[in-house]
Coordinates of C-alpha atoms in Angstrom, one line a residue:
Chain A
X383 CA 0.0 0.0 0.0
X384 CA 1.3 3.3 -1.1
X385 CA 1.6 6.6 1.4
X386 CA -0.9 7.8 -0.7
X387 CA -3.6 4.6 -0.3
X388 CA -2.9 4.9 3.2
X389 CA -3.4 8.6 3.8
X390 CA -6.6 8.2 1.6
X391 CA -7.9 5.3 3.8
X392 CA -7.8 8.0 6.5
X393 CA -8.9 10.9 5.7
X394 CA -11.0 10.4 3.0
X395 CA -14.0 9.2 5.5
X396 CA -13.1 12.5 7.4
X397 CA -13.7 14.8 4.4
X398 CA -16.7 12.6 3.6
X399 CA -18.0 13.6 7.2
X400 CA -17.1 17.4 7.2
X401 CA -19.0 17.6 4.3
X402 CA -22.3 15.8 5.2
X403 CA -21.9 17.6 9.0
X404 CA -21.6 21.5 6.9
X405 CA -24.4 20.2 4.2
X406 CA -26.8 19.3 6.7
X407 CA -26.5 22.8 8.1
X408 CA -26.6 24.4 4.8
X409 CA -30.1 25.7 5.0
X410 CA -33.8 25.9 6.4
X411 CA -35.2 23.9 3.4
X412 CA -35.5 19.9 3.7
X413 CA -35.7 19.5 0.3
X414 CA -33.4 22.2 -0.6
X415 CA -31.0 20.1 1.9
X416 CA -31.9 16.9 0.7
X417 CA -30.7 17.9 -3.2
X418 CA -27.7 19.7 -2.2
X419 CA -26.4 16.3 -0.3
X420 CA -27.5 14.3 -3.4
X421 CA -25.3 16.4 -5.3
X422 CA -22.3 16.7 -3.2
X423 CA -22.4 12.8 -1.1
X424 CA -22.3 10.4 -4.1
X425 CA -18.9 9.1 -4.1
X426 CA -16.9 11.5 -4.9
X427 CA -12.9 10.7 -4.7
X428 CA -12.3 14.1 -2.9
X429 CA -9.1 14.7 -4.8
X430 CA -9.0 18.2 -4.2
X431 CA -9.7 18.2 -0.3
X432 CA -7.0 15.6 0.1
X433 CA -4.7 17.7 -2.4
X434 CA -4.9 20.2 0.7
X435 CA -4.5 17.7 3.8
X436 CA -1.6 16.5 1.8
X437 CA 0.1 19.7 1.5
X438 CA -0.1 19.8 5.4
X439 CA 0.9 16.7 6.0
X440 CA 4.0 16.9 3.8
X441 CA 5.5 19.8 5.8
X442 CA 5.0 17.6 9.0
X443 CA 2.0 19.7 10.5
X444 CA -1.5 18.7 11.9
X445 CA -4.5 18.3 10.3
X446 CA -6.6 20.2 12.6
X447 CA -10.6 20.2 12.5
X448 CA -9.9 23.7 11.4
X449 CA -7.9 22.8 8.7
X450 CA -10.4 20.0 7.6
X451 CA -13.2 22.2 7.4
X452 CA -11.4 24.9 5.3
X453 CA -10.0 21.9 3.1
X454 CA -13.1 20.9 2.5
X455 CA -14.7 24.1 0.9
X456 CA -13.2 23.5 -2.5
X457 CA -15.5 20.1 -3.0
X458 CA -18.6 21.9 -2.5
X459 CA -16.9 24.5 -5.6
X460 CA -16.1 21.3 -7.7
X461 CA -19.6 19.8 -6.6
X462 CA -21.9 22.5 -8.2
X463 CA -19.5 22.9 -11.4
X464 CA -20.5 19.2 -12.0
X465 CA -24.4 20.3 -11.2
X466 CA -24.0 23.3 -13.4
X467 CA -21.7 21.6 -16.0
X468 CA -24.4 18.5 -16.0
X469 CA -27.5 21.2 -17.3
X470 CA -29.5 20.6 -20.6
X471 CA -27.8 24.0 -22.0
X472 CA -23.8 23.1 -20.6
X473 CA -22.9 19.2 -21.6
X474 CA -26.8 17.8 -20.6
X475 CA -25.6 15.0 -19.0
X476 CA -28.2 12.9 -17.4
X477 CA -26.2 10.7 -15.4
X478 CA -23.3 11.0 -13.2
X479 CA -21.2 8.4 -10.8
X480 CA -24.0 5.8 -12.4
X481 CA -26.8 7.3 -11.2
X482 CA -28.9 10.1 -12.2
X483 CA -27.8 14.0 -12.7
X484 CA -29.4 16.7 -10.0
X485 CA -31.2 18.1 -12.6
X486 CA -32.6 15.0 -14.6
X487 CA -33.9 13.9 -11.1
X488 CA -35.6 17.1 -9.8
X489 CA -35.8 19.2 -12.5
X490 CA -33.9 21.9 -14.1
X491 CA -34.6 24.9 -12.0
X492 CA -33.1 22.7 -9.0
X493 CA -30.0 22.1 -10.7
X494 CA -29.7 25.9 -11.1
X495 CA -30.9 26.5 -7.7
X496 CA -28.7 23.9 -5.8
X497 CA -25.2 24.4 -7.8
X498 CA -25.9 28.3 -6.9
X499 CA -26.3 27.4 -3.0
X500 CA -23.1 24.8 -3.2
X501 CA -21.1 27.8 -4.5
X502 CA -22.2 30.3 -2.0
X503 CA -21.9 27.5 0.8
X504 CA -18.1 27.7 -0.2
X505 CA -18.0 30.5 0.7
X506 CA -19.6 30.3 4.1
X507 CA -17.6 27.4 5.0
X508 CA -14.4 29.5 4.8
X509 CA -15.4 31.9 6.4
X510 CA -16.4 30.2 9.5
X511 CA -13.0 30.3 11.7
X512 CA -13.1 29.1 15.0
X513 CA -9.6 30.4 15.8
X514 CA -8.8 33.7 15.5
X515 CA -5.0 34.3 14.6
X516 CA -6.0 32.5 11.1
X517 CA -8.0 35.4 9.7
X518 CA -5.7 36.5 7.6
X519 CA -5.2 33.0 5.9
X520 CA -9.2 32.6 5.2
X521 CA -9.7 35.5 3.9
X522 CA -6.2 34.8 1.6
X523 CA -8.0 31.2 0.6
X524 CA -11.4 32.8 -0.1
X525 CA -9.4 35.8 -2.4
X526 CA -7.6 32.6 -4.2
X527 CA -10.6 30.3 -4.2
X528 CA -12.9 33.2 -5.9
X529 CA -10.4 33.9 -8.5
X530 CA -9.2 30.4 -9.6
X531 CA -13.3 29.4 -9.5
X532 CA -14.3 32.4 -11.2
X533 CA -13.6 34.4 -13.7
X534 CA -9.2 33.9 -13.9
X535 CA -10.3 30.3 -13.7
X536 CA -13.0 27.6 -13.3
X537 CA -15.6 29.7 -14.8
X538 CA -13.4 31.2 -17.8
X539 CA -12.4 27.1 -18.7
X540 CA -16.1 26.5 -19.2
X541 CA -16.7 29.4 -21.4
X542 CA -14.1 28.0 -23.4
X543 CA -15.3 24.7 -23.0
X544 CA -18.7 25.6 -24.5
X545 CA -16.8 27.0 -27.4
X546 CA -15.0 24.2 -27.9
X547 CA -17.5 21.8 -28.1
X548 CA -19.3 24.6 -30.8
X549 CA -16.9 23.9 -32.6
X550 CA -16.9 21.0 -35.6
X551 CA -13.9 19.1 -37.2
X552 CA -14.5 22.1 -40.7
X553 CA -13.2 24.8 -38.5
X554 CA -11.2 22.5 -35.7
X555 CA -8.0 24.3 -37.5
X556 CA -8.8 26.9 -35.0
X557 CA -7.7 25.2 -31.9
X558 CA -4.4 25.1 -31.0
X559 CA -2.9 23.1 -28.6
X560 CA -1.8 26.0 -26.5
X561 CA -5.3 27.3 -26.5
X562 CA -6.4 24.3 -25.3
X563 CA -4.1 23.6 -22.9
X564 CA -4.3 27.6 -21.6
X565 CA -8.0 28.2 -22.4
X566 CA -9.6 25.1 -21.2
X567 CA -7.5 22.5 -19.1
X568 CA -5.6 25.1 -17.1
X569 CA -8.6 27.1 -15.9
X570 CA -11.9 24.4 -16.3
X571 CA -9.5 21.4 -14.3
X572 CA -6.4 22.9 -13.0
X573 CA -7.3 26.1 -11.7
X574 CA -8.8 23.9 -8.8
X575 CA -6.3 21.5 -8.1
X576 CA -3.7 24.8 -8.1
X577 CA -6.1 25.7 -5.7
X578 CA -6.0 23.1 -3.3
X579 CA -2.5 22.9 -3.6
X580 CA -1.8 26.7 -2.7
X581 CA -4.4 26.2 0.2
X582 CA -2.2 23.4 1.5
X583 CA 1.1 26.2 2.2
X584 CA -1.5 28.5 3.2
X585 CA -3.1 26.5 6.1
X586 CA -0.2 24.9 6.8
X587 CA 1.8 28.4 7.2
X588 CA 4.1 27.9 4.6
X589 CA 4.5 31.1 2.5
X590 CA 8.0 31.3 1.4
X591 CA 6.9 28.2 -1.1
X592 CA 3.6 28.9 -2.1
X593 CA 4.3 29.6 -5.3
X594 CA 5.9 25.8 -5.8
X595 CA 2.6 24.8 -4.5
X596 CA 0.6 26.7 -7.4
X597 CA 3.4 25.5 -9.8
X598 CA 2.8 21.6 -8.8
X599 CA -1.3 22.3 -8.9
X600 CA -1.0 23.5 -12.3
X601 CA 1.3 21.4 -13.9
X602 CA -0.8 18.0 -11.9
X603 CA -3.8 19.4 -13.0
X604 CA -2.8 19.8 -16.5
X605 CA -0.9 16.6 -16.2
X606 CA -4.8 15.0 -14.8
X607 CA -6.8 16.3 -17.8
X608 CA -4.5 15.3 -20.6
X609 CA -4.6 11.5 -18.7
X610 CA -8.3 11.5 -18.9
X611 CA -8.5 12.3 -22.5
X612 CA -6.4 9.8 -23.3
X613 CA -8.2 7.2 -21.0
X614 CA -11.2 8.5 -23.3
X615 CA -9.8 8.0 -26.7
X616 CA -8.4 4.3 -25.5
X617 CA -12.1 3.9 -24.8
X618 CA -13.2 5.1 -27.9
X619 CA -15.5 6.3 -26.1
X620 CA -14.4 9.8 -27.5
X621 CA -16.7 11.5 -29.8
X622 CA -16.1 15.0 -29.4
X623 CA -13.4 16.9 -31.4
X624 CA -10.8 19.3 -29.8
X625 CA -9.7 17.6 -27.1
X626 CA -5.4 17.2 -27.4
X627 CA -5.1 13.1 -28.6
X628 CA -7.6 14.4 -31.0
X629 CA -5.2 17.1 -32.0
X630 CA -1.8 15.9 -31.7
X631 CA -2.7 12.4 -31.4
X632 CA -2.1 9.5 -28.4
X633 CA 1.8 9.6 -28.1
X634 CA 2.3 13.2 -28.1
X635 CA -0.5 13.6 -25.7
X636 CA 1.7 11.0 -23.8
X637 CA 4.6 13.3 -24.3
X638 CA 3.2 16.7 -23.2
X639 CA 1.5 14.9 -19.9
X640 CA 5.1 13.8 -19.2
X641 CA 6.2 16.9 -19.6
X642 CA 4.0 18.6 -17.2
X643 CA 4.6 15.9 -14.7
X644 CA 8.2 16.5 -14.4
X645 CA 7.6 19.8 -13.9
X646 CA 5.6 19.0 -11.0
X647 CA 7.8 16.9 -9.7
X648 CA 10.6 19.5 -10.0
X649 CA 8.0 21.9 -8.0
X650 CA 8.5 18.9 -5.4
X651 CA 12.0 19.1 -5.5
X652 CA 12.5 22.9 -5.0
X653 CA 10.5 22.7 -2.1
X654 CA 12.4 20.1 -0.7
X655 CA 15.5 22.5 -1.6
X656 CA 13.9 25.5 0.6
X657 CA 12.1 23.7 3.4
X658 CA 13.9 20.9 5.7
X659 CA 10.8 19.4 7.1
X660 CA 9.2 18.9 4.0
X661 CA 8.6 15.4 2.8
X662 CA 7.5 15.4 -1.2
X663 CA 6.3 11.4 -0.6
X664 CA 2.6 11.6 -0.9
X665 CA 2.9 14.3 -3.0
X666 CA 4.7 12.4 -5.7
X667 CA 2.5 9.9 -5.3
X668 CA -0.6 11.9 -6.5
X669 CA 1.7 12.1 -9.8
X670 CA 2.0 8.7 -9.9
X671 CA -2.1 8.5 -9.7
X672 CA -0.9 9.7 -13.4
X673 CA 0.4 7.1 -16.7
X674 CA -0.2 4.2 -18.5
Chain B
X928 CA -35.0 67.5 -2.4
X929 CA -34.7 64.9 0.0
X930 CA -31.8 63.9 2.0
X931 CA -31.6 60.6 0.6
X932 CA -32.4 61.9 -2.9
X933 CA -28.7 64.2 -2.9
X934 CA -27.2 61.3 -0.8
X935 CA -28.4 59.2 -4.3
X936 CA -26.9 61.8 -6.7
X937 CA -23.7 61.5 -5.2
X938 CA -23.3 57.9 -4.2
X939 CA -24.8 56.3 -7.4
X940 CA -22.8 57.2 -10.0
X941 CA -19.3 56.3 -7.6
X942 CA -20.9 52.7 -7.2
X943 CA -21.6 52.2 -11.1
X944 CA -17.8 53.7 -11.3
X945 CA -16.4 51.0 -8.7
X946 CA -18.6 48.1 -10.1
X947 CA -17.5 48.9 -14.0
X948 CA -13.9 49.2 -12.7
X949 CA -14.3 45.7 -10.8
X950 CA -16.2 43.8 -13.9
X951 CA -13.0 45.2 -16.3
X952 CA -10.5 43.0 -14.2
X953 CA -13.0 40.3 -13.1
X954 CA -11.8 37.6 -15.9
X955 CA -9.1 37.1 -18.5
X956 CA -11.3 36.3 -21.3
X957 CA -12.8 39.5 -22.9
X958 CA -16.8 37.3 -24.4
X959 CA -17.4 36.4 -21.1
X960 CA -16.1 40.2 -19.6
X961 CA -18.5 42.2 -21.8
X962 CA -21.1 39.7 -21.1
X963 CA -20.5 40.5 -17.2
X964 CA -20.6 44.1 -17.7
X965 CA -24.0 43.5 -19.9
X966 CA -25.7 42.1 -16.9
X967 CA -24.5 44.1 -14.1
X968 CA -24.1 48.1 -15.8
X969 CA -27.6 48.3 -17.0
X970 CA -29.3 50.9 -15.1
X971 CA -30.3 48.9 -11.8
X972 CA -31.0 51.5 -9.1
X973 CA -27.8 50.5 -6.8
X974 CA -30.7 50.0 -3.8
X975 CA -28.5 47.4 -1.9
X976 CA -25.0 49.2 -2.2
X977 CA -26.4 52.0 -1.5
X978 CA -28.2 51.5 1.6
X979 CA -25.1 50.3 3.0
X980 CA -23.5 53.3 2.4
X981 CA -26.5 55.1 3.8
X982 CA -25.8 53.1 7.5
X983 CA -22.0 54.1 7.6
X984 CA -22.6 57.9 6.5
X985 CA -25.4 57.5 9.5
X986 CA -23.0 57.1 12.0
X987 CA -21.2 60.1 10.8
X988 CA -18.2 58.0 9.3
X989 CA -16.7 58.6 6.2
X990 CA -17.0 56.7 3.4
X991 CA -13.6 55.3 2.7
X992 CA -12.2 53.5 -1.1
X993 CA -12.4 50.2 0.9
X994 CA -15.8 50.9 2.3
X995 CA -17.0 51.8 -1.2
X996 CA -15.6 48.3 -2.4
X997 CA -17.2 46.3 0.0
X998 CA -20.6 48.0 0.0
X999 CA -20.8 47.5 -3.6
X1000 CA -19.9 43.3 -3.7
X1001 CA -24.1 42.4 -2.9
X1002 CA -24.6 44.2 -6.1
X1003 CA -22.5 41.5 -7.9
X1004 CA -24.8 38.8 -6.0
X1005 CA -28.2 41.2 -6.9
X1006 CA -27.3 40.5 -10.2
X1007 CA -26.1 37.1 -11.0
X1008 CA -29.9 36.6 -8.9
X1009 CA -31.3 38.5 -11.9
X1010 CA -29.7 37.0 -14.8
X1011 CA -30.5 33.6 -13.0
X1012 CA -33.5 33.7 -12.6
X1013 CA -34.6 35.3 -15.7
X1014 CA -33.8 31.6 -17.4
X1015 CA -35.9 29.5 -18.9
X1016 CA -36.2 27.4 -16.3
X1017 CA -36.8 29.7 -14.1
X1018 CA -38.9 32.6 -14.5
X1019 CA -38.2 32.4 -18.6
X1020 CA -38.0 36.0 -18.9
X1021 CA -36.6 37.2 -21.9
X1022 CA -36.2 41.2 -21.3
X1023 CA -35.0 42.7 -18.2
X1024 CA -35.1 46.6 -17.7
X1025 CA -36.2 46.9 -21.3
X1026 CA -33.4 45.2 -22.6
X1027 CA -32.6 41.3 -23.7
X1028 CA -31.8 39.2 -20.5
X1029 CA -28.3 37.9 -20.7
X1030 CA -29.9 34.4 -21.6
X1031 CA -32.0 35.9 -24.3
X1032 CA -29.2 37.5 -25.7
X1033 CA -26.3 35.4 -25.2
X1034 CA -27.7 32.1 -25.1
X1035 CA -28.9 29.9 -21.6
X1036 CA -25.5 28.4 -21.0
X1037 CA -23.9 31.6 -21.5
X1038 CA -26.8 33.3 -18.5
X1039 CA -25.7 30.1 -16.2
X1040 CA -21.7 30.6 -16.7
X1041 CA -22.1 34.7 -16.4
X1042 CA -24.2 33.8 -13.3
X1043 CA -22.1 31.8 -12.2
X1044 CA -18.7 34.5 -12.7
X1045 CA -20.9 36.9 -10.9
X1046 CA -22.2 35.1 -7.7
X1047 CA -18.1 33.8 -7.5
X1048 CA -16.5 37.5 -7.9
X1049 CA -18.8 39.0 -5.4
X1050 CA -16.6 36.7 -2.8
X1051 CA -13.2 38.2 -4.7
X1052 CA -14.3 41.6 -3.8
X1053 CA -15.0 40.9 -0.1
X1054 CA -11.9 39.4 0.7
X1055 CA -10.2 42.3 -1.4
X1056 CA -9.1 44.5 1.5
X1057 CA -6.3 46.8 1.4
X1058 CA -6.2 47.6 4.9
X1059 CA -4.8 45.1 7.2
X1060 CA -7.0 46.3 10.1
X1061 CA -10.1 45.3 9.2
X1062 CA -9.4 41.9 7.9
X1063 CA -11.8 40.2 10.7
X1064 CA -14.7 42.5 9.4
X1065 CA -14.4 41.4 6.0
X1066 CA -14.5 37.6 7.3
X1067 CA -17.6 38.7 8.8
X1068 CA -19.2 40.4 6.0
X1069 CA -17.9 37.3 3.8
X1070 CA -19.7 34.9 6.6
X1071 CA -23.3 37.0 6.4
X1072 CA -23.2 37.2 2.8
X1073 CA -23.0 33.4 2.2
X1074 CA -25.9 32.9 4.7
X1075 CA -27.9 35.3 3.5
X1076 CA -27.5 34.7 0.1
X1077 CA -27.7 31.3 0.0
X1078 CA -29.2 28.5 1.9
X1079 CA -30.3 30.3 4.8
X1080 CA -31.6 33.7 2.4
X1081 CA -32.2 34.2 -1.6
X1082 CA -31.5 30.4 -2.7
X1083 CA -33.7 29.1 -0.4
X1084 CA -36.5 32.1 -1.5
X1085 CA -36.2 31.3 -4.8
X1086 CA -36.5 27.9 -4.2
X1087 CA -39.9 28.0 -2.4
X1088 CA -40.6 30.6 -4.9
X1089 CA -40.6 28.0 -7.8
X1090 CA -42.4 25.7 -5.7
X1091 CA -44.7 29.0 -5.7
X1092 CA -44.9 29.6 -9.4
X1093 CA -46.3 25.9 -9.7
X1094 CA -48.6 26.0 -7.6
X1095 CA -52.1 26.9 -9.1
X1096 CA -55.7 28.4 -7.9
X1097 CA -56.5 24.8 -6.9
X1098 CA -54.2 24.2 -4.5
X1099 CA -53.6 27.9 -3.2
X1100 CA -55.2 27.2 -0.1
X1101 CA -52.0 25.7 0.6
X1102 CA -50.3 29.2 0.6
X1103 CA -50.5 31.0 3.9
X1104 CA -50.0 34.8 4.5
X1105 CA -47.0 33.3 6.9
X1106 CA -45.4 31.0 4.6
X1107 CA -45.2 33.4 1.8
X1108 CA -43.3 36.3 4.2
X1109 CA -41.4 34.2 6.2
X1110 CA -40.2 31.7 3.2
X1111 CA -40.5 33.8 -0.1
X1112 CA -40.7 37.9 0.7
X1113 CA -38.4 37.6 3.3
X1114 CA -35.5 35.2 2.1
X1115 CA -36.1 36.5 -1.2
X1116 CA -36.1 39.7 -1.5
X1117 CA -35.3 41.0 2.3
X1118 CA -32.3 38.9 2.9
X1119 CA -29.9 41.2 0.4
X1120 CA -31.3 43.7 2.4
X1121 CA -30.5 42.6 5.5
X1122 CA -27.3 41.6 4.7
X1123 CA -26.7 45.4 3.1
X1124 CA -28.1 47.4 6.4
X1125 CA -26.0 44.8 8.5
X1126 CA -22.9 45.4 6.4
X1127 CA -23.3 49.2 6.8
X1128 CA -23.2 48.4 10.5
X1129 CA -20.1 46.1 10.7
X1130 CA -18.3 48.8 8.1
X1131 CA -19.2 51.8 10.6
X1132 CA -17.6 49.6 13.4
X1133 CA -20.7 50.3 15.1
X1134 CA -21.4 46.5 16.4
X1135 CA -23.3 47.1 19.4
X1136 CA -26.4 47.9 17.0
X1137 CA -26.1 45.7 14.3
X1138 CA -29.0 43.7 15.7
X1139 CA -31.0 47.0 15.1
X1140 CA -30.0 47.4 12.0
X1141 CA -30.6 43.7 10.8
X1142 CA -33.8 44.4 11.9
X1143 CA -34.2 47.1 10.4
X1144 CA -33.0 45.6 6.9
X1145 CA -35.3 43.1 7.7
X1146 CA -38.8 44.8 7.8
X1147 CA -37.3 47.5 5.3
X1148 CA -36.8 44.6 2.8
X1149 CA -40.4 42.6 3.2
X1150 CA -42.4 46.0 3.0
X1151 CA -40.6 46.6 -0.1
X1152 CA -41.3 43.6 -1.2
X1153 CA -45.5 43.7 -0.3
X1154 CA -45.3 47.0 -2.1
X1155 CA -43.8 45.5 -5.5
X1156 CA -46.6 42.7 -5.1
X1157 CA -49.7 45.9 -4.7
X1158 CA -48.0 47.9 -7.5
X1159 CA -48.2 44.9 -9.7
X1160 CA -51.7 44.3 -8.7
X1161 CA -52.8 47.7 -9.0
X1162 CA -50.9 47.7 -13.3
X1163 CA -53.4 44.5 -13.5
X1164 CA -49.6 42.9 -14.3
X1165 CA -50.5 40.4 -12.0
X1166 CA -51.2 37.2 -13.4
X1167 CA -49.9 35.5 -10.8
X1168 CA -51.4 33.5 -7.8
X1169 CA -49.5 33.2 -4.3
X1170 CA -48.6 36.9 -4.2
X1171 CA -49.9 38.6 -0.9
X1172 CA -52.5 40.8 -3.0
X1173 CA -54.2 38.0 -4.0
X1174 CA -54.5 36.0 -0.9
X1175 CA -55.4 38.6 1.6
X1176 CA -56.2 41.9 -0.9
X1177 CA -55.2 45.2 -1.3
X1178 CA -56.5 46.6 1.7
X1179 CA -54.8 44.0 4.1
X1180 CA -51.8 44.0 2.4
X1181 CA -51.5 47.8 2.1
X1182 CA -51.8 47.1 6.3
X1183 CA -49.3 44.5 6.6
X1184 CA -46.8 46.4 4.7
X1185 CA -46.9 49.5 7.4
X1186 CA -46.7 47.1 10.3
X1187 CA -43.2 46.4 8.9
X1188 CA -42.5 49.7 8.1
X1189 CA -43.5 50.8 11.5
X1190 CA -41.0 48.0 13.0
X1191 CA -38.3 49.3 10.7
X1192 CA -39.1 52.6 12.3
X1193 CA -38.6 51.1 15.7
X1194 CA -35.5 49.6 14.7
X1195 CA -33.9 53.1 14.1
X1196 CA -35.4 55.0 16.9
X1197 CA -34.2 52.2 19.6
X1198 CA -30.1 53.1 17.1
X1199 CA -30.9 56.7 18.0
X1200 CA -31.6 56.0 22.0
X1201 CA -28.4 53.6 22.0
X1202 CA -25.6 56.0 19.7
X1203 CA -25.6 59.3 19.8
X1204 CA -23.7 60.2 16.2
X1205 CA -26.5 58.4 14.9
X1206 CA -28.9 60.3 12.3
X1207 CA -31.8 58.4 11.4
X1208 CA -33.2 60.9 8.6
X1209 CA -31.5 59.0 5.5
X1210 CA -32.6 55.7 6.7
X1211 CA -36.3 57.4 7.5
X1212 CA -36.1 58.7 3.8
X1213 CA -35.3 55.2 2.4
X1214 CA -39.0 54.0 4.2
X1215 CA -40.6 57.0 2.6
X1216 CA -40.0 55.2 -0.7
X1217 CA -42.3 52.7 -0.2
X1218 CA -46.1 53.8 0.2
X1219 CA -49.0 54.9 -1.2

């Protein structure tokens, strides 16, 4: 069993439990309630959330109930992207983890209506420090999260997104594979995982090597899309045009996810340069979550 | 001229100035920019932002840059509200203050995403704060925000307004004068109120009152809203069942709606007995709106 199996053995059924504890206080409305868990507790792998705990881990500090809580904001983000994402007008997806989407099972309206209150219950959980010397850190993680969801991220991927799936193999000579790679999987999947990898130095008071933290984020989550489209060609389950094996084809998909792997994994190694009680184990073996 | 009538002439046109210079660095991609800009810089009356401002100047405090900035982030959540629920599954409104709605114009995916960019940079300007000192404050304003704009305020309005909408003559019995305040008017439409008056308090450092002044949001906000419902009425715009007019009349209404303005009344007169630099005639003036 890797570091990695064995840290998500742990705290995996933690995050599962901050989030159904937060969701259950997440408003006056059963039903309102009742949708917004569907959404969020359906089996979920929490990649994000234990991005962070990882972090913390790695540089030898305690996971605190504090620091699980604010961990767990970005999976409520992540949950009502896929709610949002999932709508007739976005990718109209009417399943999801094998069972029905939020909106094909109570209607469209609710979908709109329960991805806006995940989002703004992001917010609420970070904002809700018990200890005050942190304040300065949440309100750092909610000025990151709000960006990298919003507009410089998340957000800006799917507008993209949309336009890319506009788009048919006539005028496909459009997309570049650096517009892809900047317009769409950097913002729509990595702006999230840079995220929660930032959050981890934040939270666990590391400063001087934040920006190694956003560096690995970005290149893993670049690294993480690239893998899944080519889990999807293999499939052939891949209809849709403009995604990169499409473009450049299998083995120099292969090559550029490579690519941004080692970067990640020389993110790891600065950081183990600058910080003594760092320990890049778990964190290399998310990369290895990564290949054929 | 009223005092809240120059307070408007002044204040208005600096909040339009501080929301268009937000919106112009609120993404990277310039579509889904002009698209924000489309749906926020249309002519909406700045009621919320403004009110805010009213409280601090109250209290005689000035109204700093950072002040301004904060004050104006619920106008960011006012309107992502609008442009959601102007879609089709929604309320299917395609104009909004004599213009296309963002979904009518732009397409529905297009009104989810710009939504979406909206409700997400509203949190980006909160937890912008220049001055180190008030760092908790902003947590704070960050924490009532979420609350009352989501699960616990406008999310959870709109959803029981929905539930609303479908309901039909038949079944209207179903709708009590109770319900429809306490789980439509007043998460609805009062709760961005609330949260506006409040704001003004926790910006004025004036917490000893803020009670007072989420009270006075409050009952501000559900007579405003039992005024919209009789102006409607009174146009003959008013198609729909489950408004207050229709349950109980115009007479009855018109009586409800000056209970709560009388309790909003209270609200400032019980500010007035606890601080002295307190002037209640701009908050007075913002009651005298709503009437016959």
């Amino acid at each position: 069993m890797t570091e990695l199996e064995k840290f998500i053995n742990k705290w995996r059924p933690k995050v599962d439990q901050q989030l159904e504890q937060d969701l259950n206080q997440a408003t006056l409305d059963e039903d309102l309630n009742a949708m917004m868990k569907y959404a969020v507790l359906n089996g979920g792998k929490r990649l994000r959330p234990l991005l962070t705990l990882a972090v913390v881990q790695s540089f030898g500090r305690t996971i605190t109930a504090d620091i699980l809580k604010a961990a767990s904001a970005v999976e409520w983000i992540h949950s009502y992207s896929l709610v949002h994402d999932d709508l007739p007008a976005m990718d109209n997806d009417t399943m999801r983890r094998g069972k029905p989407s939020v909106h094909a099972l109570f209607g469209e309206a609710n979908g709109i209506l329960v991805g806006d209150a995940l989002l703004t219950g992001a917010f609420a959980i970070l904002s809700d420090s018990r200890s005050n010397e942190d304040v300065q850190t949440r309100l750092d993680l909610i000025q990151a999260l709000s960006a990298l969801a919003g507009g410089y991220g998340m957000v800006y991927g799917q507008v993209n997104d949309m336009r890319n799936h506009n788009n048919t193999d006539d005028n496909n000579a459009d997309i570049g594979v650096d517009w892809l790679l900047s317009a769409v999987h950097r913002p729509k999947t990595a702006a999230l995982l840079t995220y929660a990898s930032e959050a981890g130095a934040m939270l666990a008071q590391q400063r001087s090597v934040q920006t190694h933290l956003r560096q690995f984020g970005d290149s893993f989550g670049v690294a993480y899309q690239i893998q899944d489209d080519i889990d999807d060609t293999a499939q052939a389950s891949d209809t849709e045009v403009g995604t990169l094996p499409h473009i450049i084809g299998i083995e120099a998909s292969r090559a550029q996810r490579d690519d941004y792997l080692q970067r990640a994994q020389q993110a790891l190694q600065q950081i183990e340069t600058d910080v003594a009680t760092f320990d890049p184990a778990l964190l290399n073996d998310f990369l290895n979550l990564i290949g054929d």
